[in-house]
């Protein structure tokens, strides 16, 4: 395999792992809040989290540029303060993958948390546990398989992210070219052998992910 | 003397208002009534899982909730144990972990000792390592009780504790539950919609109907002196009938019913003196109606008061007793559909009198067995 292929693989795994970790940190509390809490703006949060699932990825990418680009709402102040912008760095690929994968985790984890019998939580409260301890000791352990299935799906989505990544991170070989972008480039430039190798690797990974997620899902129910 | 438990709760929900007040002393108070009467809602208010709109809840002199004083102790600090309908055992924990769950604040050694003690006392020691799904219904009930009792709660709440069980098991576990509650001497509130269950478990029964308390009384008083016709119907008393007052004195009430002149005992302590011609409800327990034997000569009205005659229009075998539905010879619509009085006789009597063949009977009701219900 060529150096570009290896670097694309290495970058893709790094991006997907990081995006999955960020997903876990943001997505699990978010799923819990959506499943169990009542708060102002809940419907809006739910909509914003789910939107990337139905929007064309390039549209999501466009919004990310509007938000984080050098002249973006958050990006401009950051650029003025530090002279640094996230656009066209590999961090941008992590952001894009995170946003695209989040709805898969949140929806799966939320359904798993909602299926936990509320009487179990109430029992824990009457036995002296705070809501926080109850979530850690009762709700989340019982929703574990659904949450893990959601993380596996999120990882797969992050690994295959193309459109939003291209918009925010570009396609800079060795720096922001993930495997899906490398496949696109290889096909465009007629390097069919490289394309085939990467396609094979992604297909195999996706199969593994589906099997794992299916097993976890089956055990969850 | 102030009671151990004082409950006054008003909660408005969409389409339902709970507005109840009752007190209970030592022992077991049963909240009894039809489904949807607000019994479980009351338990949730007691446990702090639901916040009433207004009210006051006091357990052993400790105020857990008082809307006027802005007191609302969270469920974690109430020391109120809750046995849920279906038990709500933690499925990912062993029996021992379930029972020890409420003891987290205690040092590890004390926690283990208390868990072992509770398991031993409830006969669960051999099952300590099992998971809830490996237990029988009765074992689950004991684990749920153990988990709630391990923390020495000031009050124990049980929501339909036997409804998850099969009928034969229910009866055995009802008595086991009764023994455990007596043994641990914890004040308890039990919710049920089964009157037999309520009667077996209770010291005091609080009757709920449509979000209100219609009567709160020691269990025997409830059975013999229901506060009203509707309470009598809710607790499942049979032969609840309506007549007209002829004359009422402090110790007798004469009333007219289905063309018959009946005499009932009035309770001087209650001094219930309805005006002549006013409507009056009363009940007669089916097992207190006496059939007149035909082989002993004609009935003597001096010995057989409230004498009537009718036809058996239906009978049902309840295993140890027969229930007979008798229709009076009087003209007019029968009092209870196609019959006037339900009479219960033991199997032996049914066979000796050959009731399956002979359907015409005279019967009498002692005046002490006609219970007048206050309007």
Coordinates of C-alpha atoms in Angstrom, one line a residue:
Chain A
X1 CA 0.0 0.0 0.0
X2 CA 1.2 3.5 -0.8
X3 CA 2.0 6.0 1.9
X4 CA -1.2 8.0 1.1
X5 CA -3.3 4.9 1.6
X6 CA -1.7 4.2 5.0
X7 CA -2.0 7.8 6.1
X8 CA -5.7 7.9 5.1
X9 CA -6.4 4.7 7.0
X10 CA -4.5 6.0 10.0
X11 CA -6.3 9.3 9.9
X12 CA -9.7 7.7 9.5
X13 CA -9.2 5.5 12.5
X14 CA -7.9 8.4 14.6
X15 CA -10.9 10.6 13.5
X16 CA -13.5 7.9 14.1
X17 CA -12.1 6.9 17.5
X18 CA -12.0 10.5 18.7
X19 CA -15.4 11.3 17.3
X20 CA -16.8 8.2 19.1
X21 CA -15.2 9.3 22.4
X22 CA -16.6 12.8 22.0
X23 CA -20.0 11.2 21.1
X24 CA -19.9 9.2 24.3
X25 CA -19.1 12.2 26.4
X26 CA -21.8 14.5 24.9
X27 CA -24.3 11.9 23.6
X28 CA -24.9 9.7 26.7
X29 CA -25.8 12.6 29.0
X30 CA -27.8 14.2 26.2
X31 CA -29.7 10.9 25.6
X32 CA -30.3 10.6 29.4
X33 CA -31.6 14.2 29.6
X34 CA -33.9 13.7 26.6
X35 CA -35.2 10.4 28.0
X36 CA -35.7 11.4 31.6
X37 CA -35.7 15.1 32.1
X38 CA -38.1 17.9 31.3
X39 CA -36.4 21.1 30.4
X40 CA -37.0 24.3 28.4
X41 CA -36.0 23.9 24.7
X42 CA -36.0 20.1 24.8
X43 CA -37.9 19.9 21.5
X44 CA -35.3 22.2 19.9
X45 CA -32.4 20.2 21.2
X46 CA -34.0 17.0 20.0
X47 CA -34.5 18.6 16.5
X48 CA -30.9 19.9 16.3
X49 CA -29.4 16.6 17.3
X50 CA -31.5 14.6 14.9
X51 CA -31.3 17.0 11.9
X52 CA -27.9 15.7 10.5
X53 CA -29.6 12.3 10.1
X54 CA -32.0 13.7 7.4
X55 CA -30.1 16.7 6.0
X56 CA -27.8 16.1 3.1
X57 CA -24.3 15.9 4.6
X58 CA -23.1 18.8 2.5
X59 CA -25.8 21.0 4.0
X60 CA -24.7 20.0 7.5
X61 CA -21.1 20.8 6.4
X62 CA -22.3 24.2 5.1
X63 CA -23.8 25.0 8.5
X64 CA -20.6 23.9 10.2
X65 CA -18.6 26.3 8.0
X66 CA -21.1 29.1 8.9
X67 CA -20.5 28.3 12.5
X68 CA -16.8 27.4 12.7
X69 CA -15.2 28.7 9.5
X70 CA -12.7 31.6 9.6
X71 CA -15.6 34.1 9.1
X72 CA -18.1 31.9 11.1
X73 CA -20.1 32.9 14.2
X74 CA -17.7 31.1 16.5
X75 CA -14.8 30.8 14.1
X76 CA -14.3 34.5 13.5
X77 CA -13.8 35.5 17.2
X78 CA -11.5 32.5 17.6
X79 CA -9.5 33.5 14.5
X80 CA -9.2 37.1 15.7
X81 CA -8.1 36.0 19.2
X82 CA -5.6 33.3 18.2
X83 CA -5.0 33.4 14.5
X84 CA -6.1 29.8 14.3
X85 CA -9.0 28.3 12.5
X86 CA -10.3 24.8 12.7
X87 CA -11.3 24.7 9.0
X88 CA -9.0 22.5 6.8
X89 CA -7.4 20.8 9.8
X90 CA -7.9 17.2 10.9
X91 CA -9.8 18.5 13.9
X92 CA -12.4 19.7 11.4
X93 CA -12.8 16.1 10.3
X94 CA -13.4 15.1 13.9
X95 CA -16.0 17.8 14.3
X96 CA -17.8 16.8 11.1
X97 CA -17.8 13.1 12.0
X98 CA -19.0 13.8 15.6
X99 CA -21.9 15.9 14.4
X100 CA -22.9 13.4 11.8
X101 CA -22.6 10.4 14.2
X102 CA -24.3 12.0 17.2
X103 CA -28.0 11.3 16.2
X104 CA -27.3 7.6 15.8
X105 CA -25.9 7.3 19.3
X106 CA -28.4 9.7 20.9
X107 CA -31.5 8.0 19.3
X108 CA -30.3 4.5 20.1
X109 CA -29.2 5.3 23.7
X110 CA -32.3 7.3 24.4
X111 CA -34.6 4.4 23.4
X112 CA -32.5 2.1 25.6
X113 CA -32.8 4.5 28.6
X114 CA -36.5 5.0 28.0
X115 CA -37.0 1.2 28.1
X116 CA -35.6 1.0 31.7
X117 CA -38.5 0.5 34.1
X118 CA -38.9 3.8 36.0
X119 CA -40.0 2.0 39.1
X120 CA -36.3 0.8 39.3
X121 CA -35.2 4.4 39.5
X122 CA -37.9 5.3 42.0
X123 CA -36.9 2.3 44.1
X124 CA -33.3 3.6 44.1
X125 CA -34.5 7.1 45.2
X126 CA -36.4 5.7 48.1
X127 CA -33.3 3.7 49.1
X128 CA -31.3 6.9 49.4
X129 CA -29.7 7.3 45.9
X130 CA -29.5 10.7 44.2
X131 CA -30.6 11.0 40.6
X132 CA -26.9 11.1 39.6
X133 CA -26.0 7.9 41.5
X134 CA -29.2 6.2 40.3
X135 CA -28.3 6.9 36.7
X136 CA -24.8 5.5 37.2
X137 CA -25.8 2.4 39.2
X138 CA -29.2 1.5 37.7
X139 CA -30.3 3.3 34.6
X140 CA -27.1 3.3 32.5
X141 CA -26.0 -0.2 33.4
X142 CA -29.4 -1.5 32.4
X143 CA -29.3 0.5 29.2
X144 CA -25.7 -0.6 28.5
X145 CA -26.3 -2.8 25.5
X146 CA -28.3 -0.2 23.7
X147 CA -25.8 2.5 24.5
X148 CA -22.9 0.2 23.2
X149 CA -24.9 -0.5 20.1
X150 CA -25.3 3.2 19.6
X151 CA -21.6 3.8 20.0
X152 CA -20.7 1.1 17.5
X153 CA -23.1 2.7 15.0
X154 CA -21.6 6.1 15.7
X155 CA -18.1 4.7 15.1
X156 CA -19.2 3.3 11.8
X157 CA -20.9 6.5 10.7
X158 CA -17.8 8.5 11.7
X159 CA -15.5 6.1 9.8
X160 CA -17.6 6.6 6.6
X161 CA -18.2 10.3 6.9
X162 CA -17.7 12.1 3.5
X163 CA -19.8 15.1 2.7
X164 CA -19.6 17.2 5.8
X165 CA -15.9 16.4 6.2
X166 CA -15.2 17.5 2.7
X167 CA -17.0 20.8 3.3
X168 CA -15.3 21.7 6.6
X169 CA -11.9 19.9 6.4
X170 CA -11.3 19.7 2.7
X171 CA -9.4 17.0 1.0
X172 CA -5.7 17.7 1.7
X173 CA -3.6 14.5 1.2
X174 CA -1.8 13.5 4.3
X175 CA -3.7 16.0 6.5
X176 CA -7.4 15.8 6.0
X177 CA -7.9 13.0 3.5
X178 CA -9.8 10.2 5.3
X179 CA -10.5 6.8 3.6
X180 CA -13.8 7.8 2.0
X181 CA -12.1 10.9 0.5
X182 CA -9.1 8.9 -0.6
X183 CA -11.4 6.4 -2.4
X184 CA -13.1 9.3 -4.2
X185 CA -9.7 10.8 -5.2
X186 CA -8.4 7.4 -6.3
X187 CA -11.4 6.8 -8.5
X188 CA -11.2 10.3 -10.0
X189 CA -7.5 9.9 -10.8
X190 CA -7.9 6.3 -12.1
X191 CA -5.9 4.6 -9.3
X192 CA -8.3 1.6 -9.3
X193 CA -6.1 -0.7 -7.3
X194 CA -5.8 1.8 -4.4
X195 CA -9.6 2.4 -4.5
X196 CA -10.3 -1.3 -4.4
X197 CA -8.1 -1.9 -1.4
X198 CA -9.7 0.9 0.6
X199 CA -13.2 -0.1 -0.5
X200 CA -12.5 -3.7 0.7
X201 CA -11.2 -2.5 4.0
X202 CA -14.2 -0.2 4.7
X203 CA -16.7 -2.9 3.6
X204 CA -15.1 -5.5 6.0
X205 CA -15.1 -3.0 8.9
X206 CA -18.7 -2.2 8.2
X207 CA -19.7 -5.8 8.3
X208 CA -17.9 -6.3 11.6
X209 CA -19.7 -3.2 13.0
X210 CA -23.1 -4.5 11.8
X211 CA -22.6 -7.9 13.4
X212 CA -21.4 -6.4 16.7
X213 CA -24.3 -3.9 16.8
X214 CA -26.8 -6.6 16.0
X215 CA -25.5 -8.8 18.8
X216 CA -25.6 -6.0 21.3
X217 CA -29.1 -5.0 20.1
X218 CA -30.4 -8.6 20.4
X219 CA -29.1 -8.8 24.0
X220 CA -30.6 -5.4 24.8
X221 CA -34.1 -6.7 24.2
Chain B
X1 CA -52.7 10.5 71.4
X2 CA -51.4 11.6 68.1
X3 CA -51.4 9.0 65.3
X4 CA -48.3 7.5 63.8
X5 CA -49.3 8.5 60.4
X6 CA -51.2 11.6 59.2
X7 CA -52.0 12.1 55.6
X8 CA -53.7 15.0 54.0
X9 CA -53.1 15.4 50.2
X10 CA -54.7 17.3 47.4
X11 CA -53.3 16.7 43.9
X12 CA -54.9 17.8 40.7
X13 CA -54.0 15.9 37.6
X14 CA -55.6 16.1 34.1
X15 CA -59.0 14.5 34.5
X16 CA -58.5 13.3 38.1
X17 CA -58.3 15.0 41.5
X18 CA -57.0 13.2 44.5
X19 CA -58.3 14.8 47.7
X20 CA -57.8 12.6 50.8
X21 CA -57.2 12.8 54.5
X22 CA -56.7 10.0 56.9
X23 CA -54.7 8.9 59.9
X24 CA -53.4 5.5 61.0
X25 CA -51.8 4.1 64.2
X26 CA -49.5 1.2 64.7
X27 CA -49.8 -1.8 62.4
X28 CA -51.0 -2.1 58.9
X29 CA -53.3 0.4 57.1
X30 CA -54.8 -0.9 53.9
X31 CA -55.9 1.5 51.2
X32 CA -58.8 -0.3 49.5
X33 CA -60.9 0.6 46.5
X34 CA -61.4 0.1 42.8
X35 CA -58.6 0.7 40.3
X36 CA -58.0 4.3 39.5
X37 CA -59.3 5.6 42.9
X38 CA -55.9 7.2 43.7
X39 CA -54.4 4.6 46.0
X40 CA -51.0 4.3 44.3
X41 CA -50.9 8.1 43.8
X42 CA -51.2 8.4 47.6
X43 CA -48.3 6.0 48.1
X44 CA -46.2 8.0 45.7
X45 CA -47.0 11.2 47.7
X46 CA -46.0 9.4 50.9
X47 CA -42.7 8.3 49.4
X48 CA -41.9 11.8 48.0
X49 CA -42.0 10.5 44.4
X50 CA -44.9 12.8 43.5
X51 CA -45.4 16.3 44.9
X52 CA -48.9 17.0 46.0
X53 CA -50.4 20.5 45.2
X54 CA -51.2 21.0 48.9
X55 CA -51.3 19.0 52.0
X56 CA -49.4 17.7 55.0
X57 CA -47.7 14.3 55.6
X58 CA -46.4 13.4 59.1
X59 CA -44.8 10.1 60.0
X60 CA -44.0 9.4 63.7
X61 CA -44.1 13.2 64.4
X62 CA -41.7 14.0 61.6
X63 CA -43.1 16.3 59.0
X64 CA -42.2 15.0 55.5
X65 CA -44.4 17.4 53.5
X66 CA -46.2 20.6 54.4
X67 CA -47.3 22.9 51.6
X68 CA -47.9 25.8 54.0
X69 CA -44.5 25.5 55.6
X70 CA -42.8 24.7 52.3
X71 CA -41.5 21.4 53.7
X72 CA -40.8 18.7 51.1
X73 CA -38.3 16.1 52.2
X74 CA -36.9 14.4 49.2
X75 CA -37.5 10.6 48.8
X76 CA -33.8 9.9 49.6
X77 CA -34.2 11.3 53.1
X78 CA -37.7 10.2 54.0
X79 CA -36.9 6.8 55.5
X80 CA -39.9 5.4 53.7
X81 CA -39.5 1.9 52.2
X82 CA -41.4 1.1 49.0
X83 CA -42.3 -2.3 47.7
X84 CA -43.4 -1.7 44.1
X85 CA -46.1 -3.6 42.2
X86 CA -44.0 -6.2 40.4
X87 CA -41.3 -5.6 43.0
X88 CA -38.9 -3.5 40.9
X89 CA -35.8 -5.6 41.9
X90 CA -32.6 -4.6 40.2
X91 CA -32.2 -7.3 37.5
X92 CA -28.4 -6.7 37.1
X93 CA -27.7 -7.3 40.8
X94 CA -27.7 -10.4 43.0
X95 CA -30.2 -10.9 45.8
X96 CA -27.6 -9.8 48.4
X97 CA -26.8 -6.7 46.3
X98 CA -30.5 -5.8 46.1
X99 CA -31.0 -6.2 49.8
X100 CA -27.8 -4.2 50.6
X101 CA -28.6 -1.5 48.1
X102 CA -30.1 0.9 50.7
X103 CA -27.1 0.5 53.1
X104 CA -24.5 2.3 51.1
X105 CA -23.8 4.9 53.8
X106 CA -22.8 2.3 56.3
X107 CA -19.3 0.9 56.6
X108 CA -18.6 -2.2 54.5
X109 CA -18.6 -4.6 57.4
X110 CA -21.8 -3.3 58.9
X111 CA -23.4 -3.4 55.5
X112 CA -22.5 -7.0 55.0
X113 CA -23.7 -8.0 58.5
X114 CA -27.0 -6.3 58.1
X115 CA -27.6 -7.8 54.6
X116 CA -26.8 -11.3 56.0
X117 CA -29.1 -10.7 59.0
X118 CA -32.0 -9.7 56.7
X119 CA -31.5 -12.5 54.3
X120 CA -31.4 -15.0 57.2
X121 CA -34.5 -13.6 58.8
X122 CA -36.5 -13.8 55.5
X123 CA -35.2 -17.3 54.7
X124 CA -33.2 -16.0 51.7
X125 CA -29.7 -16.9 52.8
X126 CA -29.3 -19.7 50.3
X127 CA -30.3 -17.5 47.4
X128 CA -27.9 -14.6 48.2
X129 CA -26.0 -15.0 44.9
X130 CA -29.0 -15.5 42.6
X131 CA -30.3 -12.9 40.2
X132 CA -34.0 -11.9 40.4
X133 CA -34.9 -13.7 37.2
X134 CA -33.9 -16.9 38.8
X135 CA -36.4 -16.6 41.7
X136 CA -40.0 -17.7 42.1
X137 CA -42.7 -15.1 42.7
X138 CA -42.7 -15.6 46.4
X139 CA -38.9 -15.3 46.7
X140 CA -39.0 -12.1 44.8
X141 CA -41.6 -10.7 47.1
X142 CA -39.4 -11.5 50.1
X143 CA -36.3 -9.9 48.4
X144 CA -38.4 -6.7 47.7
X145 CA -39.5 -6.7 51.4
X146 CA -36.0 -7.3 52.6
X147 CA -34.5 -4.6 50.4
X148 CA -37.1 -2.1 51.9
X149 CA -36.8 -3.4 55.5
X150 CA -33.0 -3.5 55.6
X151 CA -32.8 0.3 56.0
X152 CA -35.2 0.2 59.0
X153 CA -37.7 2.5 57.4
X154 CA -40.1 4.5 59.6
X155 CA -42.9 3.5 57.2
X156 CA -43.2 0.7 54.7
X157 CA -45.4 1.1 51.6
X158 CA -46.6 -1.9 49.5
X159 CA -48.4 -1.4 46.2
X160 CA -50.6 -4.4 45.3
X161 CA -47.9 -6.7 46.8
X162 CA -49.7 -9.9 45.7
X163 CA -51.0 -9.0 42.3
X164 CA -48.0 -10.4 40.4
X165 CA -48.7 -13.9 41.7
X166 CA -50.9 -16.8 40.7
X167 CA -54.1 -17.4 42.6
X168 CA -53.0 -20.4 44.7
X169 CA -49.7 -18.7 45.7
X170 CA -51.5 -15.5 46.5
X171 CA -53.3 -17.0 49.4
X172 CA -50.2 -18.6 50.9
X173 CA -48.1 -15.4 50.4
X174 CA -50.8 -13.2 51.8
X175 CA -50.5 -15.0 55.1
X176 CA -46.7 -15.0 54.9
X177 CA -46.7 -11.2 54.2
X178 CA -49.0 -10.7 57.2
X179 CA -46.6 -12.6 59.4
X180 CA -43.6 -10.6 58.1
X181 CA -45.3 -7.3 58.7
X182 CA -46.3 -8.3 62.2
X183 CA -42.9 -9.7 62.9
X184 CA -41.0 -6.6 61.8
X185 CA -43.4 -4.2 63.6
X186 CA -42.9 -1.6 60.9
X187 CA -45.9 0.7 60.3
X188 CA -47.1 -0.2 56.8
X189 CA -49.5 1.1 54.2
X190 CA -50.7 -1.6 51.7
X191 CA -52.6 -0.8 48.5
X192 CA -55.1 -3.5 47.2
X193 CA -58.3 -3.8 45.3
X194 CA -59.1 -7.2 46.7
X195 CA -61.2 -7.1 49.8
X196 CA -60.2 -10.5 51.2
X197 CA -56.6 -9.4 50.9
X198 CA -57.4 -6.1 52.6
X199 CA -59.2 -7.7 55.4
X200 CA -56.5 -10.3 56.0
X201 CA -53.7 -7.8 56.1
X202 CA -55.3 -4.8 57.7
X203 CA -55.6 -3.4 61.2
X204 CA -57.3 -0.3 59.6
X205 CA -58.9 -0.1 56.2
X206 CA -59.2 3.2 54.4
X207 CA -61.8 2.9 51.6
X208 CA -61.0 5.0 48.4
X209 CA -63.4 5.9 45.7
X210 CA -62.8 8.3 42.8
X211 CA -60.0 10.2 44.6
X212 CA -61.7 10.5 47.9
X213 CA -61.8 8.6 51.2
X214 CA -65.3 7.3 51.8
X215 CA -64.6 5.6 55.1
X216 CA -61.6 4.9 57.4
X217 CA -62.2 2.4 60.1
X218 CA -60.8 -0.7 62.0
X219 CA -61.4 -3.6 59.7
X220 CA -64.2 -5.3 61.6
X221 CA -66.1 -2.1 62.0
X222 CA -65.9 -1.6 58.2
X223 CA -67.4 -5.0 57.6
X224 CA -70.3 -4.6 60.1
X225 CA -70.9 -0.9 60.0
X226 CA -70.1 0.5 56.5
X227 CA -70.6 4.2 56.6
X228 CA -72.9 4.3 53.6
X229 CA -74.6 2.4 50.9
X230 CA -71.8 3.2 48.5
X231 CA -69.1 1.9 50.9
X232 CA -71.2 -1.3 51.4
X233 CA -71.2 -1.8 47.6
X234 CA -67.5 -1.0 47.2
X235 CA -66.4 -3.5 49.9
X236 CA -68.5 -6.1 48.1
X237 CA -71.3 -6.6 50.6
X238 CA -74.2 -8.6 49.0
X239 CA -77.9 -8.0 49.4
X240 CA -77.6 -4.2 49.7
X241 CA -81.3 -3.3 49.5
X242 CA -83.5 -0.2 49.6
X243 CA -86.8 0.2 51.5
X244 CA -88.9 2.9 53.2
X245 CA -88.9 3.8 56.8
X246 CA -92.2 3.1 58.7
X247 CA -91.1 4.0 62.2
X248 CA -87.7 4.5 63.9
X249 CA -87.0 4.4 67.6
X250 CA -83.6 4.4 69.3
X251 CA -83.5 0.6 69.4
X252 CA -85.7 -0.6 66.5
X253 CA -86.4 0.5 62.9
X254 CA -89.5 -0.8 61.1
X255 CA -89.2 -0.6 57.3
X256 CA -91.2 -1.6 54.3
X257 CA -89.5 -3.5 51.5
X258 CA -91.1 -5.3 48.6
X259 CA -94.5 -5.3 50.3
X260 CA -93.1 -6.8 53.5
X261 CA -92.9 -5.1 56.9
X262 CA -89.4 -5.8 58.3
X263 CA -88.0 -5.1 61.7
X264 CA -84.3 -4.2 62.2
X265 CA -82.2 -3.4 65.2
X266 CA -81.2 0.2 65.5
X267 CA -78.0 1.0 67.3
X268 CA -78.7 3.3 70.3
X269 CA -75.1 4.5 70.1
X270 CA -75.6 5.7 66.6
X271 CA -79.1 7.1 67.4
X272 CA -80.1 7.1 63.7
X273 CA -83.7 8.3 63.6
X274 CA -84.8 8.8 60.0
X275 CA -88.3 10.3 59.4
X276 CA -91.2 8.0 58.5
X277 CA -91.6 7.5 54.7
X278 CA -88.0 8.4 54.0
X279 CA -85.9 6.0 51.9
X280 CA -83.5 3.8 53.7
X281 CA -80.7 1.4 52.6
X282 CA -79.9 -1.8 54.5
X283 CA -78.1 -5.1 54.0
X284 CA -78.5 -8.7 54.9
X285 CA -75.6 -11.1 54.8
X286 CA -76.5 -14.1 52.6
X287 CA -75.2 -16.5 55.3
X288 CA -77.5 -15.0 57.9
X289 CA -80.8 -15.8 56.2
X290 CA -82.5 -18.8 57.7
X291 CA -84.5 -21.3 55.6
X292 CA -87.5 -22.8 57.4
X293 CA -87.5 -26.6 57.5
X294 CA -90.8 -28.1 56.3
X295 CA -90.6 -31.2 58.4
X296 CA -90.9 -29.3 61.6
X297 CA -94.5 -28.0 61.2
X298 CA -95.6 -24.6 60.2
X299 CA -93.4 -21.6 60.9
X300 CA -94.1 -19.8 64.2
X301 CA -94.0 -16.0 63.6
X302 CA -93.0 -15.5 67.3
X303 CA -89.8 -17.4 66.7
X304 CA -89.3 -16.5 63.1
X305 CA -89.4 -12.8 62.7
X306 CA -89.3 -11.1 59.3
X307 CA -90.9 -14.2 57.7
X308 CA -91.1 -14.3 53.9
X309 CA -91.8 -16.8 51.1
X310 CA -90.4 -17.2 47.6
X311 CA -89.0 -19.3 44.9
X312 CA -85.4 -20.3 44.2
X313 CA -84.8 -18.9 40.7
X314 CA -81.1 -19.7 40.5
X315 CA -78.3 -21.4 42.4
X316 CA -74.5 -21.6 42.1
X317 CA -72.1 -24.0 43.7
X318 CA -69.1 -22.3 45.4
X319 CA -67.4 -25.5 46.4
X320 CA -68.2 -25.4 50.1
X321 CA -71.4 -23.4 50.0
X322 CA -74.3 -22.9 47.7
X323 CA -75.6 -19.5 46.8
X324 CA -79.4 -19.4 46.2
X325 CA -81.2 -16.5 44.5
X326 CA -84.7 -16.3 45.9
X327 CA -87.5 -14.3 44.3
X328 CA -90.4 -13.2 46.7
X329 CA -94.0 -13.9 45.9
X330 CA -94.7 -10.2 46.2
X331 CA -95.9 -8.4 43.0
X332 CA -93.6 -5.8 41.4
X333 CA -90.0 -5.8 40.1
X334 CA -87.5 -7.9 42.1
X335 CA -84.9 -5.9 44.1
X336 CA -81.8 -7.3 42.4
X337 CA -82.5 -8.0 38.8
X338 CA -84.5 -11.3 38.6
X339 CA -84.3 -12.1 42.4
X340 CA -84.8 -10.4 45.7
X341 CA -82.4 -12.0 48.2
X342 CA -79.3 -14.0 47.9
X343 CA -79.0 -16.8 50.5
X344 CA -75.9 -18.8 51.3
X345 CA -76.2 -22.3 52.7
X346 CA -73.5 -24.9 53.4
X347 CA -73.3 -27.9 51.1
X348 CA -74.6 -30.2 53.8
X349 CA -77.8 -28.2 54.3
X350 CA -78.3 -28.0 50.5
X351 CA -78.2 -31.8 50.3
X352 CA -80.3 -32.5 53.4
X353 CA -83.0 -30.1 52.4
X354 CA -82.8 -31.3 48.8
X355 CA -82.9 -27.8 47.5
X356 CA -82.0 -29.0 44.0
X357 CA -85.5 -30.5 43.8
X358 CA -87.5 -28.4 46.1
X359 CA -87.6 -24.7 45.0
X360 CA -90.3 -23.2 47.2
X361 CA -89.0 -21.9 50.5
X362 CA -90.0 -19.9 53.5
X363 CA -87.2 -18.0 55.2
X364 CA -86.7 -15.6 58.1
X365 CA -84.1 -12.9 59.0
X366 CA -83.4 -12.1 62.6
X367 CA -83.8 -8.4 63.3
X368 CA -80.2 -8.2 64.4
X369 CA -79.1 -9.4 60.9
X370 CA -80.7 -6.5 59.1
X371 CA -78.1 -3.8 59.0
X372 CA -79.4 -0.3 58.4
X373 CA -77.0 2.0 56.4
X374 CA -76.9 5.7 57.3
X375 CA -78.0 7.9 54.4

